[in-house]
PDB file of C-alpha atoms in Angstrom:
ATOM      1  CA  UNK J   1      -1.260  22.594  25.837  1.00 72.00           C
ATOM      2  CA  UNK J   2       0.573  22.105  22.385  1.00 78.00           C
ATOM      3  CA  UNK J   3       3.871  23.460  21.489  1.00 82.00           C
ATOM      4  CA  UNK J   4       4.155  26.934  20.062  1.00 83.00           C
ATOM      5  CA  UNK J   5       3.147  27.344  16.640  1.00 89.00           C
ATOM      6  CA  UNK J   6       0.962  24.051  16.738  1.00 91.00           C
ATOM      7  CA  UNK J   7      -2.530  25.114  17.755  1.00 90.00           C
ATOM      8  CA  UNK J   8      -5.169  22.701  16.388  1.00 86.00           C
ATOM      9  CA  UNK J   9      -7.163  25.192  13.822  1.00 86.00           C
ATOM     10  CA  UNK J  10     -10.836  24.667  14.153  1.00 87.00           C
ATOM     11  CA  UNK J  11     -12.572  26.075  10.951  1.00 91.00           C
ATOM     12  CA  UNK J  12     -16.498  27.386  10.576  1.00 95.00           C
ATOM     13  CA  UNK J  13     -18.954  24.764  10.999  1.00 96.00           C
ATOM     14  CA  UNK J  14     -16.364  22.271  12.875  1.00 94.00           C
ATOM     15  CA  UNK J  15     -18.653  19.528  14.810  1.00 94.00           C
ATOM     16  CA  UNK J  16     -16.757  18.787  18.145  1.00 91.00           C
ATOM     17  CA  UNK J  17     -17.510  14.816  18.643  1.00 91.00           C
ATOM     18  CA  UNK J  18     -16.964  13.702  22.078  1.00 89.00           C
ATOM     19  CA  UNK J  19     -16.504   9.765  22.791  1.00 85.00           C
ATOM     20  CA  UNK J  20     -16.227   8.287  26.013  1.00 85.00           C
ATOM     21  CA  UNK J  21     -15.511   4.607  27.345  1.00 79.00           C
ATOM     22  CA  UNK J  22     -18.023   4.173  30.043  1.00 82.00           C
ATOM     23  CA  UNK J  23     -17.885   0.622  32.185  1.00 79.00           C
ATOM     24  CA  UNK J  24     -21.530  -0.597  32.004  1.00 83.00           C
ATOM     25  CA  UNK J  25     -23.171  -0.844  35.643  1.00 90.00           C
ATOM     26  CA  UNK J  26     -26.186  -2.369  35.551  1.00 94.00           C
ATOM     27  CA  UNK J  27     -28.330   1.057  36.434  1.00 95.00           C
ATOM     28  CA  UNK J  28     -29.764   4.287  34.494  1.00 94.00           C
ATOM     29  CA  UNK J  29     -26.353   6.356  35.261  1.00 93.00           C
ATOM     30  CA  UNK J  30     -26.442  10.068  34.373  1.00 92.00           C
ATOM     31  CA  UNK J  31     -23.319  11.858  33.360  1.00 90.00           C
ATOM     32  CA  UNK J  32     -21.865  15.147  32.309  1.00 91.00           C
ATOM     33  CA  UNK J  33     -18.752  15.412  30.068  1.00 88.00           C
ATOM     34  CA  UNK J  34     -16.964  18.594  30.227  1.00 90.00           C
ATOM     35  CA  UNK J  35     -14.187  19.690  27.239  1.00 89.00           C
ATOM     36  CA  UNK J  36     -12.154  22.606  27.915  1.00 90.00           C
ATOM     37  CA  UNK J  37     -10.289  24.922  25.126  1.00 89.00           C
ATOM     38  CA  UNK J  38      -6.963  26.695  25.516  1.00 89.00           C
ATOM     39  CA  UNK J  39      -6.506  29.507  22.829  1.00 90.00           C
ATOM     40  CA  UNK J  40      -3.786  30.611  21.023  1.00 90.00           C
ATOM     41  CA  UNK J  41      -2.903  34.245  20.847  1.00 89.00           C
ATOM     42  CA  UNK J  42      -1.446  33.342  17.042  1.00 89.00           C
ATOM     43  CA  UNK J  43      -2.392  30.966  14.243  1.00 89.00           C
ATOM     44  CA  UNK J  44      -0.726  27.611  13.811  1.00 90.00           C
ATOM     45  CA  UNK J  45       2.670  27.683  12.051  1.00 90.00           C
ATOM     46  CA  UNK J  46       3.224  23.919  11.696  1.00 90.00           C
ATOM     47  CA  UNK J  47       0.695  21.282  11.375  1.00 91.00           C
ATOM     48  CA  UNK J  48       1.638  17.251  13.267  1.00 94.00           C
ATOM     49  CA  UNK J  49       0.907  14.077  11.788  1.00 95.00           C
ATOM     50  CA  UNK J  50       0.207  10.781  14.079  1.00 96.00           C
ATOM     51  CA  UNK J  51       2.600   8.477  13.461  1.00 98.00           C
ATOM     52  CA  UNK J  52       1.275   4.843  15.006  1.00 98.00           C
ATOM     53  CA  UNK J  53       2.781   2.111  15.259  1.00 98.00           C
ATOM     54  CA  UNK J  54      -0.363  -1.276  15.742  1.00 97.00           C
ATOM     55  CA  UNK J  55      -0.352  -4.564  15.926  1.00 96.00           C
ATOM     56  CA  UNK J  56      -4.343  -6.075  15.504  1.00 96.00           C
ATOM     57  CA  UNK J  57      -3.551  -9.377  15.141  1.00 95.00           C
ATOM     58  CA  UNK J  58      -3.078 -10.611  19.220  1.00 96.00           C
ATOM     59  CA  UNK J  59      -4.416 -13.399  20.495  1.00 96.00           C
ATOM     60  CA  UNK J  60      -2.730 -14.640  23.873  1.00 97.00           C
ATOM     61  CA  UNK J  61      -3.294 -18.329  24.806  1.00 98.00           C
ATOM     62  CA  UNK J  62      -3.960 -18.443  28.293  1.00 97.00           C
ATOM     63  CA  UNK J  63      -1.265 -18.821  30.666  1.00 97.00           C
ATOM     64  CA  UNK J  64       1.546 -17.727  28.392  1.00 97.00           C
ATOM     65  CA  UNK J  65       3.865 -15.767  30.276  1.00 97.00           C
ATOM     66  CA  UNK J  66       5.823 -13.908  27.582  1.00 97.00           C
ATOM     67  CA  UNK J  67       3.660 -12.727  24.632  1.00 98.00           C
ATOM     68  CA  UNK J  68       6.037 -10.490  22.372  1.00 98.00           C
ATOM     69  CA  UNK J  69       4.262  -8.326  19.825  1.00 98.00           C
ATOM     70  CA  UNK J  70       6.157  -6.051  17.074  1.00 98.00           C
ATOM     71  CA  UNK J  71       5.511  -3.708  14.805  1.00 97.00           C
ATOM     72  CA  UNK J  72       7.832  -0.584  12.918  1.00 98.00           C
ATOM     73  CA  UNK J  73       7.928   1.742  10.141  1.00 98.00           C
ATOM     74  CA  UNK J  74      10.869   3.348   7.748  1.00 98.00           C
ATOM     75  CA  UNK J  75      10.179   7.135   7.615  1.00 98.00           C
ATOM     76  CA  UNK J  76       9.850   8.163   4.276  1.00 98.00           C
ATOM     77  CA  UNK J  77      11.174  11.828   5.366  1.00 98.00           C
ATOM     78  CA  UNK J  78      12.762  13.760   8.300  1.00 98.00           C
ATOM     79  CA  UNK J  79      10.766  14.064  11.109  1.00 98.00           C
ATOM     80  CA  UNK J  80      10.350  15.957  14.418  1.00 97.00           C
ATOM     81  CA  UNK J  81       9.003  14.370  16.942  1.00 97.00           C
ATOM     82  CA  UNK J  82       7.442  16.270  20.164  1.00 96.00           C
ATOM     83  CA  UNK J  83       5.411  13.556  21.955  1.00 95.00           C
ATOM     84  CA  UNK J  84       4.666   9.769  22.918  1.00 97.00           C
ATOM     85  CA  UNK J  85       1.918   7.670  23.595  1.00 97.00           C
ATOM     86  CA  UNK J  86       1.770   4.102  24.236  1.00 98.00           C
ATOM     87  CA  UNK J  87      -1.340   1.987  24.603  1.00 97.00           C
ATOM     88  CA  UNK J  88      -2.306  -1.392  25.947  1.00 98.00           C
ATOM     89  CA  UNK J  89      -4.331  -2.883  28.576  1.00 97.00           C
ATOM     90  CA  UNK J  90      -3.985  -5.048  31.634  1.00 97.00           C
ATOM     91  CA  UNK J  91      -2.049  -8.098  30.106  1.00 98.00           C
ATOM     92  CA  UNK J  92       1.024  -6.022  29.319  1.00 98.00           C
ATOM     93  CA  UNK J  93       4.460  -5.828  30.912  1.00 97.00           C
ATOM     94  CA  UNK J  94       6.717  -4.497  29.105  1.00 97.00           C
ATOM     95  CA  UNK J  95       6.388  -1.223  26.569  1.00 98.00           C
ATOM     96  CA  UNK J  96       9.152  -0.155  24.547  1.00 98.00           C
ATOM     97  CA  UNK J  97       9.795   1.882  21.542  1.00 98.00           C
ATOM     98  CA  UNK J  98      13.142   3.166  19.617  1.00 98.00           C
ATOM     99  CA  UNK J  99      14.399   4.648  16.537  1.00 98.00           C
ATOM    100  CA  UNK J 100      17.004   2.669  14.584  1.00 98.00           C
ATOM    101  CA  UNK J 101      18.533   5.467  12.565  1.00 98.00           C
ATOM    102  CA  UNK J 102      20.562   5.051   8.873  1.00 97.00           C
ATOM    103  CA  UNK J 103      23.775   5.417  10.275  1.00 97.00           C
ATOM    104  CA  UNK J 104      23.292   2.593  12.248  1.00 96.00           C
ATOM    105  CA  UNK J 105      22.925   3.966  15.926  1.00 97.00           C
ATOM    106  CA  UNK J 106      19.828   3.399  17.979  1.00 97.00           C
ATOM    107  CA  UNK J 107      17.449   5.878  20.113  1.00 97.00           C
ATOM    108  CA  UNK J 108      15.738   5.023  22.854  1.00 97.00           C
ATOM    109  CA  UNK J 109      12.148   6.635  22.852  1.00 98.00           C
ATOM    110  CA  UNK J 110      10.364   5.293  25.528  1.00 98.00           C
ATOM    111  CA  UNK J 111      10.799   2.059  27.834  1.00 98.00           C
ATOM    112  CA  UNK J 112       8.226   1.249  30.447  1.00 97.00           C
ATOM    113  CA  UNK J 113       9.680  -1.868  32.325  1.00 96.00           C
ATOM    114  CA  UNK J 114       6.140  -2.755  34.226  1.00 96.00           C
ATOM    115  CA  UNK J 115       3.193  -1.204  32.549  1.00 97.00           C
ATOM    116  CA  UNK J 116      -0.344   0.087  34.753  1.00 96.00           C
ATOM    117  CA  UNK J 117      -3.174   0.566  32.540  1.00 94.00           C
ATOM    118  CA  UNK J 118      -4.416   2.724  35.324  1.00 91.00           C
ATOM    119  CA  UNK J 119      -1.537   5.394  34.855  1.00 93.00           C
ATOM    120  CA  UNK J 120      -1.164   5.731  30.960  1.00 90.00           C
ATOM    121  CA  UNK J 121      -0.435   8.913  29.296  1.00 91.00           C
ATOM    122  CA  UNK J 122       0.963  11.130  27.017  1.00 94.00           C
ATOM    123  CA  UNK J 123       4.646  12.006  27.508  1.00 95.00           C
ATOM    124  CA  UNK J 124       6.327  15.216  26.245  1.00 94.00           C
ATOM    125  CA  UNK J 125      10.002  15.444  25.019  1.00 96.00           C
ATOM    126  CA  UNK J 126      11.834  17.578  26.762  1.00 94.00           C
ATOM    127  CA  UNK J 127      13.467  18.641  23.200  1.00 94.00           C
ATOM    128  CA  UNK J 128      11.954  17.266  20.110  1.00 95.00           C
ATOM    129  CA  UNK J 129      13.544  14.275  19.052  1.00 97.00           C
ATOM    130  CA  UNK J 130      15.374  14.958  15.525  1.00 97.00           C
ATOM    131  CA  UNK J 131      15.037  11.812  12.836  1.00 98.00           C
ATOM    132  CA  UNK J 132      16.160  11.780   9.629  1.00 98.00           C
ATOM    133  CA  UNK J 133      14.255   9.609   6.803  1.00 98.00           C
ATOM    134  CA  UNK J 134      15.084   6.099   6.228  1.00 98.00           C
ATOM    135  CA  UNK J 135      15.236   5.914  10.407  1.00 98.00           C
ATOM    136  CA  UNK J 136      12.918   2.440  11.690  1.00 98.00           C
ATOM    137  CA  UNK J 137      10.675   3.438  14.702  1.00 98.00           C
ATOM    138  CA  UNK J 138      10.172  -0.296  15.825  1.00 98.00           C
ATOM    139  CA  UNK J 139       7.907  -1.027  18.817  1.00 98.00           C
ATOM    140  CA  UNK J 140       8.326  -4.162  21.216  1.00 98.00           C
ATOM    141  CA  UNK J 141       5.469  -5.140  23.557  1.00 98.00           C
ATOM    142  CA  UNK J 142       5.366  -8.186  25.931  1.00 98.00           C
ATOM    143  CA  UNK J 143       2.005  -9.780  27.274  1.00 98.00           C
ATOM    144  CA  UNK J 144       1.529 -11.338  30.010  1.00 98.00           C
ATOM    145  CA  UNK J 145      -1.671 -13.788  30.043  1.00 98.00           C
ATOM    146  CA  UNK J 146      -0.651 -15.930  33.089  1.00 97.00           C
ATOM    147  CA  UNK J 147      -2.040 -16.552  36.775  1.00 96.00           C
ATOM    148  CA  UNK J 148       1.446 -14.623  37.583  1.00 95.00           C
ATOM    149  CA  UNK J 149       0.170 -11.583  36.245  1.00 96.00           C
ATOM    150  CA  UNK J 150      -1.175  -9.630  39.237  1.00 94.00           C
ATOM    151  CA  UNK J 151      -2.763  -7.374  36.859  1.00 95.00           C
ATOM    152  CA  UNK J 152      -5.024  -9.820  34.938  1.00 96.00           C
ATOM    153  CA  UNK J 153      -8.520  -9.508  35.011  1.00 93.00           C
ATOM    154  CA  UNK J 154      -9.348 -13.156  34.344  1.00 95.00           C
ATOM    155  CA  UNK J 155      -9.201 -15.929  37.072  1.00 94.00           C
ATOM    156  CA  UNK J 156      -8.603 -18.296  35.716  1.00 96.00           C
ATOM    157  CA  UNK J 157      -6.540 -16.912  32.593  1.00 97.00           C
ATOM    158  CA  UNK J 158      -8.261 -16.580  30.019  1.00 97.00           C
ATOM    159  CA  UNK J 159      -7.721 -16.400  25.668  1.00 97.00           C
ATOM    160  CA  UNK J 160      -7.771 -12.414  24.775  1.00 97.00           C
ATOM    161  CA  UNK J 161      -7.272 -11.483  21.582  1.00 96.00           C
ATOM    162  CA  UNK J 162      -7.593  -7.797  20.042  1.00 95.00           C
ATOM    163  CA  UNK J 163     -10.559  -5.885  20.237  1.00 92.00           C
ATOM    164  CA  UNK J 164     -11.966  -2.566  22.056  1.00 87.00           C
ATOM    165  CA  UNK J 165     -13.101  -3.644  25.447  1.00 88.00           C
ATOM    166  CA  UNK J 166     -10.859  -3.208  28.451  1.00 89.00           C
ATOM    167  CA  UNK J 167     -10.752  -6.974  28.968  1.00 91.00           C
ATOM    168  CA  UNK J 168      -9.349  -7.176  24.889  1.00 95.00           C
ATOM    169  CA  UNK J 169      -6.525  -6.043  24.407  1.00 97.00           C
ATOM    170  CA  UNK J 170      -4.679  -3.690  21.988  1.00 97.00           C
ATOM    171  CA  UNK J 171      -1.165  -2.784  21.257  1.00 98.00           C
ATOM    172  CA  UNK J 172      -0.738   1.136  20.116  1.00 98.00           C
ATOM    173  CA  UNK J 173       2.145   3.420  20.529  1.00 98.00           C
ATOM    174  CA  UNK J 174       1.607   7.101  18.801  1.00 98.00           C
ATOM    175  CA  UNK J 175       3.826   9.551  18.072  1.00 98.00           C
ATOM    176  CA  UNK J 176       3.005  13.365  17.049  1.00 96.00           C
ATOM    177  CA  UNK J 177       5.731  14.127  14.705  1.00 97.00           C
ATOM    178  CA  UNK J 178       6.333  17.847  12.477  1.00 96.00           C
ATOM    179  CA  UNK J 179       7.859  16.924   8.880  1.00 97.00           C
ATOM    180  CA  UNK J 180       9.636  19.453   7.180  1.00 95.00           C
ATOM    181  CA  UNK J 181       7.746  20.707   4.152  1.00 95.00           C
ATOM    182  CA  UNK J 182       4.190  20.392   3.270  1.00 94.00           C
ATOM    183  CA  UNK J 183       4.865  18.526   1.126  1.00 97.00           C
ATOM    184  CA  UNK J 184       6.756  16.271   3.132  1.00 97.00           C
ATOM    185  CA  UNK J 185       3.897  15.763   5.551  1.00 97.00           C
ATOM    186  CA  UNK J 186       1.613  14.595   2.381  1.00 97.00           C
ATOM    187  CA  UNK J 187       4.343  11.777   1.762  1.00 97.00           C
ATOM    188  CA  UNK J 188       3.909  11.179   5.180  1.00 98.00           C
ATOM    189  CA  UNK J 189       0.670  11.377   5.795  1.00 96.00           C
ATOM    190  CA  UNK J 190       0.267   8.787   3.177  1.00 95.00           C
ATOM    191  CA  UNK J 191       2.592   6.063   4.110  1.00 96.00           C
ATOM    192  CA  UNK J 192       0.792   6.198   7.638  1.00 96.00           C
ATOM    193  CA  UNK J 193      -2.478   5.374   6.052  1.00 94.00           C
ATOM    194  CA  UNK J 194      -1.160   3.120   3.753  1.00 92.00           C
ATOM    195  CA  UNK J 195       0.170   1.027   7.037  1.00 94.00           C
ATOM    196  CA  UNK J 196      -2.281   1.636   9.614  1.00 94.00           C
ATOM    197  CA  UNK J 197      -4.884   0.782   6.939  1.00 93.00           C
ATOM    198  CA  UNK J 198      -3.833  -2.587   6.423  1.00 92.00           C
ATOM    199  CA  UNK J 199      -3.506  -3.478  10.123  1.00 93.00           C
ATOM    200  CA  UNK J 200      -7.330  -1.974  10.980  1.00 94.00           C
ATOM    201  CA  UNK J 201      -8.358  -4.556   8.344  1.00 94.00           C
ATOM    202  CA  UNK J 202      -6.677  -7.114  10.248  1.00 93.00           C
ATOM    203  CA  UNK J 203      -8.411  -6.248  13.417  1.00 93.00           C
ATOM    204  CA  UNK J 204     -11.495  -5.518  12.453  1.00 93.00           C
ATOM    205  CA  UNK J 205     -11.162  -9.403  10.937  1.00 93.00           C
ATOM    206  CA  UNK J 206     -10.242 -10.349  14.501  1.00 92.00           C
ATOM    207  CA  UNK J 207     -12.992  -8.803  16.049  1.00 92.00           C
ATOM    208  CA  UNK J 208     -15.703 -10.170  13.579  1.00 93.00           C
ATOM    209  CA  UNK J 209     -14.213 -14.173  14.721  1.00 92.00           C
ATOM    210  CA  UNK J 210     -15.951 -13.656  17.712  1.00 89.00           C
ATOM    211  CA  UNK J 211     -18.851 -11.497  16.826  1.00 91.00           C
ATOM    212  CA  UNK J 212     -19.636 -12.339  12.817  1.00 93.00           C
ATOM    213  CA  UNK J 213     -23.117 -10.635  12.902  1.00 92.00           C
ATOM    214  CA  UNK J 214     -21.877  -6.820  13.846  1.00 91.00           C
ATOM    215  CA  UNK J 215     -23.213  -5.129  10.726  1.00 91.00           C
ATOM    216  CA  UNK J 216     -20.771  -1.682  11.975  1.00 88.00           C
ATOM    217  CA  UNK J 217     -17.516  -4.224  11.669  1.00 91.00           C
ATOM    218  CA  UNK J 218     -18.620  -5.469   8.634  1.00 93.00           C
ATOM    219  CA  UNK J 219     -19.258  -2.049   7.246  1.00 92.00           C
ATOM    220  CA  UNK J 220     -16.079  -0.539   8.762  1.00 91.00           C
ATOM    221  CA  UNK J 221     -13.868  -3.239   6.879  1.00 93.00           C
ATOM    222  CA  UNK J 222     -15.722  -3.056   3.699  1.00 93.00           C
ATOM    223  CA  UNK J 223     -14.300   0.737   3.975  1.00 91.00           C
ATOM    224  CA  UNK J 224     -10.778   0.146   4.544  1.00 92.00           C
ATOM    225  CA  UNK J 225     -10.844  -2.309   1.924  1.00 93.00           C
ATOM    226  CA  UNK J 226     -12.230  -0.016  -0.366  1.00 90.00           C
ATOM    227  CA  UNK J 227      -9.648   2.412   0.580  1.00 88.00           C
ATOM    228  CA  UNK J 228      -6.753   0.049   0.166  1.00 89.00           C
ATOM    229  CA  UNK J 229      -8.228  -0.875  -3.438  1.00 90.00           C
ATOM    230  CA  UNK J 230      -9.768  -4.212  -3.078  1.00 92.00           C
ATOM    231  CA  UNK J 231     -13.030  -4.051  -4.035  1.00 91.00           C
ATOM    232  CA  UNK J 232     -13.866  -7.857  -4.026  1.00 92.00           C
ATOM    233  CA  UNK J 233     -13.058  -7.877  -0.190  1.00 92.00           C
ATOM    234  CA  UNK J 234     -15.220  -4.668   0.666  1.00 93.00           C
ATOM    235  CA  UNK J 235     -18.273  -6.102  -1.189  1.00 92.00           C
ATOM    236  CA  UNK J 236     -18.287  -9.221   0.854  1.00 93.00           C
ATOM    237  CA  UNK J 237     -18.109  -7.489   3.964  1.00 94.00           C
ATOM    238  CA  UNK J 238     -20.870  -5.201   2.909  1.00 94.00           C
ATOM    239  CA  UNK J 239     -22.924  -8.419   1.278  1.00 94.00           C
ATOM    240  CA  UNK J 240     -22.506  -9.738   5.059  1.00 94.00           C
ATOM    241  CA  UNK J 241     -24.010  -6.733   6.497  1.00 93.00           C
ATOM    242  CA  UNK J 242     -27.157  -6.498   4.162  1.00 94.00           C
ATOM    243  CA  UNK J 243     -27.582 -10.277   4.884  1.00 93.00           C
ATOM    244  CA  UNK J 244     -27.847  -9.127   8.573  1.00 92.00           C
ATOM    245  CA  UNK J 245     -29.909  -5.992   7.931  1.00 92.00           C
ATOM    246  CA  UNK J 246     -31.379  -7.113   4.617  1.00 94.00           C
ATOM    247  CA  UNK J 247     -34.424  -3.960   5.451  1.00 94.00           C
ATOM    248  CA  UNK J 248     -31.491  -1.224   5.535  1.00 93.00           C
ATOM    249  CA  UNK J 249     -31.765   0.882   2.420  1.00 94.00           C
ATOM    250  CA  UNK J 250     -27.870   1.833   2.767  1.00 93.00           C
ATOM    251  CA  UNK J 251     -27.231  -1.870   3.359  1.00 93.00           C
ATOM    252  CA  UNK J 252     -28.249  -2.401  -0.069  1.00 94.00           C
ATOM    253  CA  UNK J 253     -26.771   1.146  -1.194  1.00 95.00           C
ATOM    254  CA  UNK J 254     -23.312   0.080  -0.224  1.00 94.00           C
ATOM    255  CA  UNK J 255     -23.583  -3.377  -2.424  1.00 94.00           C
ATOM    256  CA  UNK J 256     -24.615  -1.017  -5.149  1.00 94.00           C
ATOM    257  CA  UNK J 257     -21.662   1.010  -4.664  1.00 92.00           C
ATOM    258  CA  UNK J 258     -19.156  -1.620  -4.794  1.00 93.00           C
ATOM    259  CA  UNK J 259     -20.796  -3.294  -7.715  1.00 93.00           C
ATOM    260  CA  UNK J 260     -20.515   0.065  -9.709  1.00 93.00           C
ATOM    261  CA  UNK J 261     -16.821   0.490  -8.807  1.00 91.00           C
ATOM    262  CA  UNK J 262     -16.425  -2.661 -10.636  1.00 91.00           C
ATOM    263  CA  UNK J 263     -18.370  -1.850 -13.967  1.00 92.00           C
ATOM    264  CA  UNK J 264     -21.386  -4.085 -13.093  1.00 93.00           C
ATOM    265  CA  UNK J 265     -24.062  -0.799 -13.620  1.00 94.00           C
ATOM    266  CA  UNK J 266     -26.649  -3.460 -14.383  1.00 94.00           C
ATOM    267  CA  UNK J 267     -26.643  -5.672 -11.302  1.00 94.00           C
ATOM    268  CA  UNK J 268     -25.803  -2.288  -8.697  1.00 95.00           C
ATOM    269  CA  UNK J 269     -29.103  -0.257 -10.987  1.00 95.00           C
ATOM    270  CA  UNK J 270     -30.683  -3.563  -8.723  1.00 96.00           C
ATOM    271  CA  UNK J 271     -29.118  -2.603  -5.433  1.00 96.00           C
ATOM    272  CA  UNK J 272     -29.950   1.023  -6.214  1.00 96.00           C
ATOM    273  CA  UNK J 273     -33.662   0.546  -6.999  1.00 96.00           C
ATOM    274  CA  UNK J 274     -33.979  -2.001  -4.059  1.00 96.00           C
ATOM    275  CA  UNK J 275     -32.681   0.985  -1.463  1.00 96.00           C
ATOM    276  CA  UNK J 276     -35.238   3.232  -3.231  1.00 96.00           C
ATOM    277  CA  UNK J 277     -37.521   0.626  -3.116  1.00 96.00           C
ATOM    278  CA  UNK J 278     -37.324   0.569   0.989  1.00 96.00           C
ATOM    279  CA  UNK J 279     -37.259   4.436   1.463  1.00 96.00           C
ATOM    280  CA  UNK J 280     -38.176   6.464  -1.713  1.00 96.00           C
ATOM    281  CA  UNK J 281     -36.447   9.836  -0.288  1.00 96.00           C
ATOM    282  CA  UNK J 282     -33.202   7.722   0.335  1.00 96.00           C
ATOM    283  CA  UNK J 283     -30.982  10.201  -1.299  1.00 96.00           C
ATOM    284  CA  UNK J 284     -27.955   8.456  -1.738  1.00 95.00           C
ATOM    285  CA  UNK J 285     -29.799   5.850  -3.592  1.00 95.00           C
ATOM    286  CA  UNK J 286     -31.039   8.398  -6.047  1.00 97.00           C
ATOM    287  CA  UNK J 287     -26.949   9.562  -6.499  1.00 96.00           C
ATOM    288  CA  UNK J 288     -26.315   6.190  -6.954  1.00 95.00           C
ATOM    289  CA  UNK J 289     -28.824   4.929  -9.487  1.00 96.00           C
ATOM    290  CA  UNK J 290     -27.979   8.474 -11.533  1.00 97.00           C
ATOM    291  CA  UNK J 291     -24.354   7.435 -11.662  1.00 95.00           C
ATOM    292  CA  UNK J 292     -25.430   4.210 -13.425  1.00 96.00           C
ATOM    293  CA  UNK J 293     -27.935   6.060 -16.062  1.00 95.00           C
ATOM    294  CA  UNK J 294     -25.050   8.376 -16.424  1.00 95.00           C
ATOM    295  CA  UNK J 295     -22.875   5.687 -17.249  1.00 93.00           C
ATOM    296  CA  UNK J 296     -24.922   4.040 -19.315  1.00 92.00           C
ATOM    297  CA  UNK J 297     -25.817   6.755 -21.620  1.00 93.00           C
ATOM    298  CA  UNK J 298     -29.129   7.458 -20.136  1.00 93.00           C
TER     299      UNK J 298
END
């Protein structure tokens, strides 16, 4: 239940989108998800932002004992914060997080000393935890990828690097923070991106190492690098994905896009007419080719 005066508002035409993480098992397996609400009586006062803290770049050697992974952020503004999550999966030990604040003291915010992937969760502050801007919320993780390990799922140890299956691994710790002002939450809200951003590129990059030929990873780090400005990166990553699914109208759409980003109208009118080309009612083709004409005087 969240804090008073921090219901999540859920506006007209709101799609709820459940996901789950099902273990695979071989059989036709029929389930039924359940979601329950708990109302407010009164409208949300103050509205969180996730602060997270990730590190995508892991990849354990097998048998290493001690696998320290880091990462931390410099608020740009004060903060409140009300809860903590960390997330990993079997190979780690040791979770820890703290704030090093400007006057030079340090916070303790959460410390697990032997981590269980089977008991995770989200823990509440008692009080929120005050922090002023210019604080460091750093976040120290150890792995353990040895035969020691009674937790490891690989026998014989095995690499693991970063990715989303329970046998990956990942290194997350979340924090649901209040900022002061609006339009302190914007600033906010921006650095965030701006940092998790550039660490989802790095893992999707991990990820695609060992599985080049997923047209979703390609398409989801042709995004982020789009969003993060480099266009030259996200239209490689989407030229890799219409290599794969060179039939896919928004395959060929998405080169188009990037191309027209960059000024070249002539060579993404191509991309454009080749989408159209594979499914004449593709509408986003039809946006796209209009933004060239457009462009182009036409």
């Amino acid at each position: 239940v969240a804090p008073d005066g921090m219901a999540w508002a859920l506006r007209p035409g709101t799609d709820l989108v459940m996901m789950l993480h099902l273990r695979p098992s071989g059989r036709v397996e029929t389930l039924q998800g359940t979601l329950g609400l708990y109302f407010s009586k009164e409208p949300p006062t103050r509205t969180p932002t996730l602060v997270r803290l990730t590190r995508q770049n892991l990849d354990i050697p097998p048998g290493q004992a001690r696998y320290p992974v880091i990462d931390s952020v410099t608020l740009p503004v004060d903060i409140d914060v009300y809860t903590v999550q960390p997330h990993a999966h079997y190979l780690a030990r040791e979770v820890k997080g703290f704030a090093n604040l400007p006057d030079g003291t340090q916070r303790g915010l959460i410390y697990i000393r032997d981590w269980n992937f089977d008991w995770q969760g989200v823990y509440r502050y008692t009080q929120p935890v005050r922090l002023p801007a210019g604080t460091t919320i750093r976040m120290e993780y150890v792995y353990d990828n040895s035969a020691g390990n009674p937790r490891n799922p690989h026998s014989p140890p095995q690499r693991v690097s970063y990715g989303q299956r329970t046998t990956d691994e990942m290194a997350e710790l979340w924090f649901q923070a209040v900022a002061r002002t609006p339009a302190d939450r914007q600033k906010l809200t921006s650095y965030m991106q701006a940092h998790v951003f550039r660490e989802e590129i790095v893992g999707h990059e991990k990820m695609l190492e060992s599985d080049p030929h997923n047209t979703a990873l390609h398409n989801g780090v042709a995004l982020l690098q789009a969003a993060v400005g480099n266009l030259e990166g996200a239209a490689a990553h989407f030229s890799d994905a219409l290599r794969d699914k060179p039939d896919s109208p928004s395959a060929h759409y998405n080169v188009g896009m990037t191309l027209l980003l960059r000024g070249r109208h002539d060579e993404a009118a191509g991309y454009f007419e080749k989408a159209l080309s594979l499914d004449p009612n593709y509408a986003q083709g039809h946006d796209g080719l209009g933004q060239v004409r457009q462009r182009q005087g036409n």
